Coordinates of C-alpha atoms in Angstrom, one line a residue:
M1 CA 130.6 93.4 61.0
G2 CA 128.9 90.0 59.9
R3 CA 126.0 88.5 61.6
K4 CA 126.5 87.2 65.2
S5 CA 126.2 83.7 65.6
D6 CA 123.4 82.3 67.6
M7 CA 125.7 81.3 70.6
I8 CA 127.0 85.0 70.7
L9 CA 123.3 86.3 70.7
A10 CA 122.5 83.6 73.5
I11 CA 125.2 84.8 75.7
E12 CA 124.4 88.4 75.4
K13 CA 120.6 87.9 75.9
I14 CA 121.3 86.3 79.3
P15 CA 120.3 89.2 82.2
Q16 CA 123.5 90.1 84.2
W17 CA 122.2 88.7 87.4
V18 CA 121.4 85.5 85.7
F19 CA 125.3 85.2 84.4
L20 CA 126.6 86.1 87.6
S21 CA 124.3 83.6 89.6
I22 CA 125.4 80.9 87.1
L23 CA 128.9 81.6 88.0
F24 CA 128.0 81.7 91.8
L25 CA 126.4 78.6 91.8
F26 CA 129.0 76.7 90.0
R27 CA 131.8 77.8 92.7
L28 CA 129.3 77.2 95.4
I29 CA 128.7 73.5 94.6
F30 CA 132.4 72.7 95.2
I31 CA 133.0 74.3 98.4
P32 CA 131.8 71.6 100.8
Q33 CA 134.6 69.2 99.9
G34 CA 138.3 69.2 101.0
L35 CA 139.6 69.8 104.5
D36 CA 143.1 71.8 104.5
F37 CA 144.6 71.9 107.7
A38 CA 147.6 74.4 106.7
D39 CA 146.5 77.6 105.0
E40 CA 142.9 77.6 105.8
G41 CA 143.7 76.6 109.3
F42 CA 146.2 79.7 109.4
F43 CA 143.7 82.2 108.2
M44 CA 140.6 80.9 110.3
T45 CA 142.9 81.2 113.5
F46 CA 143.8 84.9 112.6
Y47 CA 140.2 85.6 111.9
Q48 CA 139.1 84.0 115.1
Q49 CA 142.0 85.7 117.4
I50 CA 142.5 89.2 115.5
F51 CA 140.1 91.0 117.8
S52 CA 140.3 88.9 121.0
D53 CA 144.2 88.4 121.2
P54 CA 146.0 90.1 118.2
E55 CA 149.5 89.5 119.6
S56 CA 148.9 85.7 119.4
V57 CA 148.6 85.8 115.6
T58 CA 151.3 88.5 115.1
Y59 CA 152.6 86.6 112.2
A60 CA 149.3 86.9 110.1
F61 CA 149.3 90.9 110.4
M62 CA 150.9 91.0 106.8
Y63 CA 147.5 90.2 105.8
W64 CA 145.7 92.7 108.1
F65 CA 142.7 93.7 106.0
A66 CA 141.8 90.3 105.1
G67 CA 141.9 89.6 108.8
I68 CA 139.8 92.6 109.5
L69 CA 137.1 91.2 107.0
G70 CA 137.4 87.6 108.1
G71 CA 137.3 88.4 111.9
S72 CA 134.3 90.8 111.4
L73 CA 132.6 87.8 109.9
Y74 CA 133.6 85.5 112.4
S75 CA 132.5 88.2 115.3
L76 CA 129.1 88.3 113.6
F77 CA 128.7 84.7 112.9
P78 CA 130.9 82.8 115.5
D79 CA 129.4 79.3 114.7
G80 CA 129.3 79.7 111.0
G81 CA 132.3 77.6 110.6
L82 CA 134.5 77.0 107.5
L83 CA 131.5 76.6 105.3
L84 CA 130.6 80.2 105.9
M85 CA 134.0 81.6 105.3
R86 CA 134.2 79.7 101.9
F87 CA 130.7 81.1 101.1
A88 CA 132.5 84.6 101.5
G89 CA 135.2 83.8 99.5
V90 CA 132.9 82.7 96.6
L91 CA 131.0 85.9 97.1
I92 CA 134.1 88.1 96.8
I93 CA 135.3 86.2 93.5
I94 CA 131.8 87.0 92.1
L95 CA 132.1 90.4 93.1
T96 CA 135.4 90.9 91.4
A97 CA 133.5 89.2 88.1
A98 CA 130.8 91.7 88.4
F99 CA 133.3 94.6 88.8
T100 CA 135.1 93.4 85.8
C101 CA 132.2 93.2 83.5
R102 CA 131.1 96.9 84.6
I103 CA 134.6 98.1 83.6
L104 CA 135.0 96.3 80.3
K105 CA 131.4 96.7 79.1
P106 CA 131.8 100.2 77.4
Y107 CA 135.0 98.8 75.7
L108 CA 134.2 95.3 74.5
P109 CA 131.6 93.1 73.0
L110 CA 129.3 92.1 75.9
W111 CA 129.7 88.4 75.0
A112 CA 133.5 88.6 75.0
V113 CA 133.5 90.3 78.3
R114 CA 131.2 87.3 79.7
V115 CA 133.2 84.5 78.1
G116 CA 136.4 86.2 79.3
V117 CA 135.1 86.6 83.0
A118 CA 133.6 83.1 83.0
M119 CA 137.0 81.8 82.0
A120 CA 138.7 83.5 84.9
V121 CA 136.3 82.3 87.3
L122 CA 136.5 78.6 86.0
Y123 CA 140.4 78.6 86.2
I124 CA 140.3 79.5 90.0
F125 CA 140.2 75.8 90.9
D126 CA 143.2 74.7 92.9
D127 CA 143.2 77.5 95.4
V128 CA 141.9 78.1 99.0
S129 CA 138.1 78.3 98.9
S130 CA 137.6 80.7 101.8
L131 CA 137.9 84.4 102.2
Y132 CA 141.5 85.2 102.2
Y133 CA 144.0 87.8 101.0
N134 CA 144.5 86.6 97.3
N135 CA 140.7 86.9 96.4
V136 CA 140.4 90.1 98.3
S137 CA 143.4 91.7 96.7
A138 CA 141.9 90.9 93.4
L139 CA 138.7 92.5 94.4
L140 CA 140.4 95.7 95.5
C141 CA 142.8 95.9 92.7
V142 CA 140.1 95.5 90.0
G143 CA 137.8 97.9 92.0
G144 CA 140.7 100.4 92.1
I145 CA 141.5 100.1 88.3
G146 CA 137.7 100.7 87.6
L147 CA 137.5 103.8 89.9
L148 CA 140.6 105.2 88.2
L149 CA 139.3 104.7 84.7
K150 CA 135.8 106.1 85.8
G151 CA 137.6 109.1 87.4
M152 CA 140.1 109.9 84.4
R153 CA 137.2 109.9 81.9
S154 CA 134.5 111.7 84.0
E155 CA 133.8 115.6 84.1
N156 CA 133.5 115.5 88.1
N157 CA 136.3 113.2 88.8
K158 CA 137.7 114.2 92.2
G159 CA 135.9 111.5 94.2
W160 CA 136.7 108.7 91.9
I161 CA 140.3 109.4 91.8
I162 CA 140.6 109.7 95.6
G163 CA 138.5 106.4 95.9
A164 CA 141.0 104.6 93.5
G165 CA 143.9 105.9 95.7
M166 CA 142.2 104.5 98.8
A167 CA 141.3 101.3 97.2
F168 CA 145.1 100.5 96.2
A169 CA 146.3 101.8 99.8
V170 CA 143.9 99.6 101.6
N171 CA 145.2 96.7 99.3
A172 CA 148.5 97.3 100.7
F173 CA 147.4 96.2 104.0
T174 CA 145.5 92.9 102.6
R175 CA 148.9 91.5 101.3
I176 CA 152.1 93.7 102.0
P177 CA 153.6 93.2 98.6
N178 CA 150.4 95.1 97.4
I179 CA 152.5 98.1 98.1
L180 CA 153.3 98.2 94.7
G181 CA 149.8 98.9 93.9
V182 CA 150.9 102.7 94.2
L183 CA 152.4 102.0 90.6
F184 CA 149.0 102.3 89.1
I185 CA 149.6 106.0 89.2
L186 CA 151.2 105.4 86.1
M187 CA 148.0 104.8 84.4
I188 CA 147.2 108.6 84.8
L189 CA 150.6 109.3 83.0
Y190 CA 149.8 106.9 80.3
E191 CA 146.2 108.3 80.0
A192 CA 147.8 111.9 79.7
W193 CA 150.3 110.7 77.0
I194 CA 148.0 108.9 74.6
F195 CA 145.3 111.6 75.0
R196 CA 147.7 114.7 75.0
K197 CA 146.4 115.8 78.2
R198 CA 147.6 119.2 79.8
M199 CA 150.1 119.2 82.5
K200 CA 147.7 120.9 84.8
W201 CA 145.2 117.9 84.2
T202 CA 147.8 115.4 84.9
V203 CA 149.3 116.9 88.1
R204 CA 145.5 117.4 89.5
V205 CA 144.5 113.9 88.9
M206 CA 147.8 112.6 90.3
A207 CA 147.3 114.9 93.4
Y208 CA 143.8 113.4 94.0
F209 CA 145.2 109.7 93.7
L210 CA 147.9 110.4 96.1
T211 CA 145.6 112.2 98.6
G212 CA 143.2 109.1 98.7
Y213 CA 146.3 106.9 99.1
F214 CA 147.7 108.6 101.8
L215 CA 144.2 109.3 103.7
A216 CA 143.7 105.6 103.5
F217 CA 147.1 105.0 105.2
F218 CA 146.2 107.5 107.9
L219 CA 142.8 105.9 108.7
V220 CA 144.0 102.4 108.7
F221 CA 146.8 103.3 111.2
S222 CA 144.3 105.2 113.2
F223 CA 142.2 102.1 113.2
M224 CA 145.1 99.9 114.2
W225 CA 146.0 102.4 117.0
K226 CA 142.4 102.1 118.4
A227 CA 142.4 98.2 118.0
G228 CA 145.5 97.6 119.4
H229 CA 147.0 96.4 116.3
L230 CA 149.8 98.6 115.6
Q231 CA 152.4 96.7 118.0
P232 CA 151.8 93.3 116.0
F233 CA 151.7 95.0 112.7
F234 CA 155.1 96.7 113.0
T235 CA 156.5 93.5 114.6
C236 CA 155.2 91.7 111.7
L237 CA 157.0 94.0 109.3
D238 CA 160.2 93.6 110.9
W239 CA 159.8 89.7 110.6
I240 CA 159.2 90.3 106.9
F241 CA 162.2 91.9 106.3
H242 CA 164.2 89.4 108.2
I243 CA 162.3 86.5 106.0
G244 CA 163.4 88.5 103.0
R245 CA 167.0 87.9 104.0
S246 CA 166.7 84.6 105.2
S247 CA 168.0 81.7 103.3
E248 CA 165.8 79.1 105.0
T249 CA 162.4 80.4 103.8
S250 CA 160.7 80.4 100.3
H251 CA 159.9 84.1 100.7
N252 CA 163.5 85.3 100.8
I253 CA 164.0 87.9 98.0
Y254 CA 166.3 85.7 95.8
S255 CA 164.2 82.7 96.0
M256 CA 161.0 84.8 94.9
F257 CA 163.1 86.4 92.2
R258 CA 164.2 83.1 90.9
T259 CA 161.0 81.6 91.1
T260 CA 159.4 84.4 89.2
A261 CA 162.1 84.4 86.5
G262 CA 161.8 80.7 86.1
Q263 CA 158.1 80.9 85.6
Y264 CA 158.4 83.6 82.9
L265 CA 160.9 81.4 81.1
E266 CA 158.2 78.5 80.9
I267 CA 155.6 81.0 79.8
G268 CA 157.9 81.9 77.0
F269 CA 158.4 78.2 76.5
T270 CA 154.6 77.7 76.5
G271 CA 154.4 80.6 73.8
L272 CA 156.9 79.2 71.6
F273 CA 155.2 75.8 71.6
F274 CA 151.4 77.6 70.9
A275 CA 153.2 79.7 68.0
L276 CA 154.8 76.5 66.6
W277 CA 151.5 74.7 66.9
G278 CA 149.6 77.6 65.3
T279 CA 152.1 78.0 62.6
T280 CA 152.2 74.4 61.7
F281 CA 148.4 74.3 61.4
F282 CA 148.0 77.2 59.2
Y283 CA 150.9 76.1 56.9
L284 CA 149.2 72.7 56.4
I285 CA 145.7 74.1 55.8
K286 CA 147.2 76.4 53.2
R287 CA 149.3 73.9 51.4
Y288 CA 146.6 71.5 50.9
R289 CA 143.4 72.0 49.2
N290 CA 141.6 68.5 50.3
R291 CA 138.9 69.4 52.7
V292 CA 138.9 65.8 54.3
F293 CA 142.6 66.4 54.9
V294 CA 142.2 69.8 56.5
K295 CA 139.6 68.4 58.8
M296 CA 142.1 65.6 59.8
I297 CA 144.9 68.2 60.5
G298 CA 142.2 70.3 62.5
I299 CA 141.4 67.3 64.6
S300 CA 144.9 66.4 65.2
A301 CA 145.8 69.9 66.1
V302 CA 142.9 70.0 68.6
L303 CA 144.1 66.8 70.1
V304 CA 147.7 67.8 70.5
L305 CA 146.8 70.8 72.2
S306 CA 144.5 69.0 74.4
L307 CA 147.2 66.8 75.7
F308 CA 149.2 69.7 76.1
L309 CA 146.8 71.4 78.4
Y310 CA 145.8 68.3 80.2
F311 CA 149.4 67.6 81.4
Y312 CA 150.9 70.8 81.5
G313 CA 148.0 73.0 82.5
A314 CA 146.5 76.2 80.8
L315 CA 147.9 78.9 83.2
Y316 CA 151.0 79.6 81.4
L317 CA 149.2 79.5 77.7
L318 CA 146.6 82.0 79.3
Y319 CA 149.3 84.2 80.7
F320 CA 151.2 84.1 77.6
L321 CA 148.1 85.1 75.3
S322 CA 147.2 87.8 77.9
L323 CA 150.5 89.6 77.8
A324 CA 150.5 89.2 74.0
T325 CA 147.0 90.6 73.8
V326 CA 148.1 93.5 76.0
L327 CA 151.2 94.4 73.8
F328 CA 149.1 94.1 70.6
I329 CA 146.5 96.5 71.9
L330 CA 149.1 99.1 73.1
W331 CA 150.8 98.7 69.7
K332 CA 148.1 98.7 67.5
E333 CA 144.5 99.7 68.8
P334 CA 142.6 103.3 69.5
P335 CA 143.7 105.2 72.4
V336 CA 140.4 104.6 74.1
I337 CA 140.9 100.9 74.8
K338 CA 145.0 101.3 75.4
T339 CA 144.6 102.5 79.0
V340 CA 142.5 99.7 80.0
A341 CA 145.1 97.2 78.4
F342 CA 147.8 99.1 80.2
A343 CA 145.9 98.6 83.6
A344 CA 145.1 94.9 82.7
G345 CA 148.8 94.5 81.9
M346 CA 150.0 96.0 85.0
F347 CA 147.6 93.8 87.2
L348 CA 148.8 90.8 85.4
I349 CA 152.5 91.5 86.1
V350 CA 152.5 93.6 89.4
Q351 CA 150.1 91.5 91.3
P352 CA 152.0 88.1 91.5
L353 CA 155.0 89.9 92.9
G354 CA 156.1 88.9 96.3
S355 CA 154.5 85.7 96.6
D356 CA 156.5 82.6 96.8
G357 CA 154.5 80.9 94.1
A358 CA 154.4 83.9 91.9
V359 CA 152.3 83.2 88.7
D360 CA 151.5 79.9 89.8
L361 CA 149.8 80.8 93.1
V362 CA 148.7 84.6 92.3
G363 CA 148.6 84.6 88.8
R364 CA 145.3 83.1 88.1
F365 CA 143.7 86.0 90.4
S366 CA 145.3 88.6 88.0
M367 CA 143.6 87.6 84.7
F368 CA 140.2 89.0 85.2
L369 CA 140.8 92.0 82.9
T370 CA 143.1 90.3 80.5
L371 CA 140.9 87.2 79.4
P372 CA 137.9 89.3 77.9
L373 CA 140.5 91.3 76.0
V374 CA 141.9 87.8 74.7
V375 CA 138.8 86.5 73.6
A376 CA 137.5 89.9 72.1
Y377 CA 140.7 90.4 70.2
S378 CA 141.3 86.7 69.1
E379 CA 137.8 86.8 67.6
K380 CA 138.3 90.3 66.1
E381 CA 141.5 89.1 64.3
V382 CA 140.1 85.8 63.1
R383 CA 137.0 87.6 61.8
E384 CA 139.3 89.8 59.8
L385 CA 141.7 87.3 58.3
P386 CA 141.3 86.9 54.5
V387 CA 139.8 83.7 53.6
S388 CA 142.5 81.1 52.4
R389 CA 142.6 77.9 50.2
G390 CA 140.7 75.0 52.1
I391 CA 139.5 77.0 55.1
S392 CA 137.4 79.8 55.9
N393 CA 136.6 82.5 58.7
R394 CA 133.7 80.6 59.7
M395 CA 135.8 77.3 60.2
L396 CA 138.3 79.2 62.2
R397 CA 135.6 80.5 64.6
K398 CA 134.3 77.1 65.0
A399 CA 137.9 76.1 65.8
G400 CA 137.8 78.7 68.5
S401 CA 134.6 77.7 69.9
I402 CA 136.1 74.1 70.3
L403 CA 139.1 75.3 72.1
L404 CA 136.9 77.3 74.5
I405 CA 134.7 73.9 75.1
L406 CA 138.0 72.2 75.4
F407 CA 139.0 74.9 78.3
V408 CA 135.7 74.5 79.9
C409 CA 135.9 70.7 79.9
L410 CA 139.4 70.8 81.3
S411 CA 138.6 73.4 84.0
V412 CA 135.6 71.5 85.0
Q413 CA 137.8 68.3 85.1
R414 CA 140.1 69.8 87.5
H415 CA 137.4 71.2 89.7
I416 CA 136.2 67.5 90.2
S417 CA 139.5 66.0 90.5
Y418 CA 141.3 68.5 92.9
T419 CA 140.5 70.2 96.1
Y420 CA 143.2 72.3 97.9
F421 CA 145.6 70.1 99.8
D422 CA 143.2 67.2 100.1
Q423 CA 144.4 64.9 97.4
G424 CA 141.8 62.7 95.5
S425 CA 138.6 62.5 93.7
R426 CA 135.4 64.6 95.0
F427 CA 133.5 61.4 94.8
K428 CA 135.5 59.9 97.6
K429 CA 135.3 63.0 99.9
I430 CA 132.0 62.0 101.7
Y431 CA 133.0 61.6 105.2
S432 CA 132.7 64.4 107.9
V433 CA 134.2 65.3 111.2
D434 CA 131.8 65.7 114.3
H435 CA 132.8 69.4 115.0
P436 CA 130.5 72.4 114.9
F437 CA 133.0 74.5 112.9
L438 CA 133.1 71.7 110.1
R439 CA 129.4 71.1 109.6
G440 CA 128.9 70.7 105.9
I441 CA 132.7 69.7 105.2
Y442 CA 133.5 66.7 103.7
T443 CA 137.0 64.9 103.2
S444 CA 138.5 61.3 102.7
Q445 CA 137.5 58.6 105.3
K446 CA 141.2 58.4 106.6
R447 CA 141.6 62.3 106.9
A448 CA 138.2 62.5 108.8
S449 CA 139.3 59.6 110.9
V450 CA 142.6 61.1 112.0
S451 CA 141.2 64.6 112.4
Q452 CA 138.3 63.1 114.7
E453 CA 140.9 61.3 116.9
V454 CA 143.1 64.2 117.5
L455 CA 140.3 66.6 118.2
S456 CA 138.8 64.2 120.7
A457 CA 141.8 63.8 122.5
L458 CA 142.6 67.4 122.7
G459 CA 139.4 67.9 124.3
G460 CA 140.5 66.3 127.4
Y461 CA 143.7 68.4 127.4
V462 CA 142.7 72.0 126.4
S463 CA 140.0 74.6 127.2
E464 CA 138.9 77.6 124.9
G465 CA 141.3 80.5 125.2
D466 CA 144.2 78.3 126.4
Y467 CA 147.6 78.7 124.6
T468 CA 148.8 76.0 122.7
L469 CA 151.9 75.2 120.5
I470 CA 150.9 73.1 117.4
Y471 CA 153.9 72.1 115.3
D472 CA 154.1 72.6 112.6
N473 CA 151.6 72.3 109.6
S474 CA 148.3 72.0 111.3
P475 CA 147.1 75.3 112.4
M476 CA 143.6 74.2 111.9
L477 CA 143.7 72.7 115.5
H478 CA 143.9 76.1 116.8
Y479 CA 140.8 77.3 115.3
L480 CA 138.8 74.2 115.9
T481 CA 140.0 74.0 119.6
R482 CA 139.5 77.8 120.0
T483 CA 143.0 78.0 121.4
K484 CA 145.5 80.8 121.1
P485 CA 149.0 80.4 119.5
Y486 CA 151.8 80.4 122.0
A487 CA 154.6 81.4 119.6
Y488 CA 152.7 84.2 117.9
N489 CA 152.0 82.3 114.9
P490 CA 149.3 79.6 114.2
W491 CA 151.6 78.0 111.4
L492 CA 155.2 77.5 112.8
Y493 CA 156.1 76.0 109.4
L494 CA 156.4 79.7 108.4
Y495 CA 158.9 80.6 110.8
D496 CA 162.7 80.3 110.0
K497 CA 164.8 78.8 112.7
D498 CA 165.8 82.3 114.0
L499 CA 162.4 83.7 114.3
L500 CA 161.0 80.5 115.8
E501 CA 163.8 80.4 118.5
G502 CA 163.1 84.2 119.3
A503 CA 159.2 83.6 119.4
L504 CA 159.6 80.8 121.9
S505 CA 162.1 82.9 124.0
R506 CA 159.7 85.9 124.0
A507 CA 156.7 83.6 124.9
G508 CA 158.6 82.2 127.9
R509 CA 158.9 85.8 129.1
E510 CA 155.4 86.9 128.6
R511 CA 153.4 83.7 129.0
Q512 CA 152.9 82.6 132.6
D513 CA 152.1 78.9 131.8
L514 CA 153.6 76.4 129.6
P515 CA 151.4 75.2 126.8
V516 CA 149.9 72.0 125.6
V517 CA 152.1 70.8 122.8
V518 CA 150.9 69.1 119.6
L519 CA 153.2 67.3 117.4
Q520 CA 152.4 66.1 114.0
K521 CA 154.3 62.7 112.6
F522 CA 153.7 63.6 109.0
K523 CA 154.4 66.4 106.8
G524 CA 150.9 68.1 106.7
L525 CA 151.9 70.1 103.4
W526 CA 151.6 66.9 101.6
I527 CA 148.3 66.9 99.8
D528 CA 147.5 63.1 100.5
W529 CA 148.1 63.4 104.2
P530 CA 147.8 61.5 106.5
D531 CA 149.2 59.0 104.0
G532 CA 152.5 60.8 103.7
Y533 CA 153.4 59.5 107.0
S534 CA 156.9 59.8 108.2
D535 CA 158.2 58.3 111.5
D536 CA 161.2 60.4 111.5
Y537 CA 159.6 63.9 110.9
M538 CA 160.6 65.2 114.1
A539 CA 164.2 64.0 113.8
N540 CA 166.7 66.8 114.9
N541 CA 168.3 67.2 111.6
A542 CA 165.3 67.6 109.6
N543 CA 163.3 70.8 108.6
K544 CA 166.1 73.3 108.7
G545 CA 166.8 72.8 112.5
K546 CA 163.5 73.8 113.6
N547 CA 162.6 70.2 115.0
L548 CA 165.7 70.7 117.2
L549 CA 164.3 73.7 118.7
I550 CA 161.2 72.1 119.6
N551 CA 162.6 68.9 120.9
S552 CA 164.8 71.2 122.8
F553 CA 161.9 73.1 124.2
L554 CA 160.3 69.9 125.2
Q555 CA 163.4 68.7 127.1
K556 CA 164.1 71.8 128.9
N557 CA 160.6 72.2 130.3
K558 CA 160.4 68.4 131.1
Y559 CA 157.4 67.4 128.8
L560 CA 156.0 64.0 128.6
K561 CA 154.2 62.4 125.7
V562 CA 150.4 61.6 127.0
W563 CA 148.8 60.7 123.9
T564 CA 149.4 59.5 120.3
D565 CA 147.5 57.8 117.5
G566 CA 150.6 57.5 115.3
Y567 CA 149.9 60.5 113.4
Y568 CA 149.8 63.2 116.3
E569 CA 151.2 63.4 119.7
I570 CA 150.2 65.4 122.8
W571 CA 152.7 66.6 125.3
L572 CA 152.3 68.2 128.7
P573 CA 154.8 69.4 131.1
E574 CA 155.5 66.9 133.7
Y575 CA 153.9 68.7 136.5
E576 CA 150.5 68.9 134.8
K577 CA 150.4 65.3 133.8

């Protein structure tokens, strides 16, 4: 091996706590900006009510363990607000990064581990900032893989393996599709196969894993029974099976399969583009001797790739490189690294399953283990290439450094120009809403103004602990008003027509009083709301029939509109007006 470059030496000399602190501070500076009323409002209401009125947030119990973490933090610091939960989200991502470094350090060069982990952290830019099920799932999955690898390669392995089984089991309660985490037991079979382990060893280790897995299930259900969570959890499971068959939602099995298959086709297309780009580049630099021409080709190649990544994004390219690197390691590399690559590949493929966004939404959280492998083996292959006419290994390594710098620049640009469900530059998000839960949170002037108006108006009609019906993409209003969801779900958009109808019917039987109703006049899922205004959003023939149900509920119970600002409306039963 040749002498390490000054850059590699500098990366390796950084103390681990300094490296992680840099990543932590980078993530931290972006959390004050952006105000999302949809996803974040859903999670925050779940955390607020999971211990006080779990039935009111039944739909969110598919993310039970994330709710336990968030709810515990809310109970300890009830006035911490959105900023505290975003701080916790950053902390979880950095913990995942730290565990990844610890897992991969024995197998890869330290600099490659750190560069790959930094890439993974940098690329989580267009996602919810707060503690929630995707970042908690990534932490538990990486932790489970680390425990399993440690256990399989230790003499006294019982505790490590049981711990791994428990981590994967708890992860199933963080996000229901994570039940597929039991498939990581295949790591044990793969390790036994490549190292020719005895059957006795294989059976014993698998038994430890399953012991931990089912022990965790027992402990979780025991806790649920004690906390009064069993009923909402099993009701939520029943709803999940219904949604899986419903044609109205994006979470039905066919829709998720189609989305996932389509994304893998795009990943394949991206790989073909990258292969064509690389083949053309290498052909031209081998074909021509002129160094000036070679440099021009290099600059052109970087420009083409830059434009591709800027307009198309880097996710699918990183996913393709991750898959290709895993397959390369499984085919060619020594057994000691193969199980690591096998686990990383499983994480990459299994984690996005069961999500309506699949790779686009969850995929960026599943690359913590693969990106360090991509960096390490790309550099290794480049270093071992024979010198060709007009180009040297040193030039190729410089090209790799340029690509990394390009990736960093594009990622930082994405961080600056995008916040989750709050479109526009961060430089324009300098306006706040006067609310204790939103201290230190900044958004655009118009969103802040509309939010302040509806919160001020609601203060005259609702009190803490009241039931409210907020339709349909503004669950944040539940959290900010400390009110409980009337229809067992903070975010009614997630229901299909049948579930909404059933929830309204059940609430009518179980709730003594009718709720204050808040209707939005715009599609709150639009990232530029309230600019995405639509005066006919509540038309009966819109939104898959759910608008008809809400309008029918208002008419049946003789509601009257008592306030509007053109963006939201507040309705009260006639007898309360």
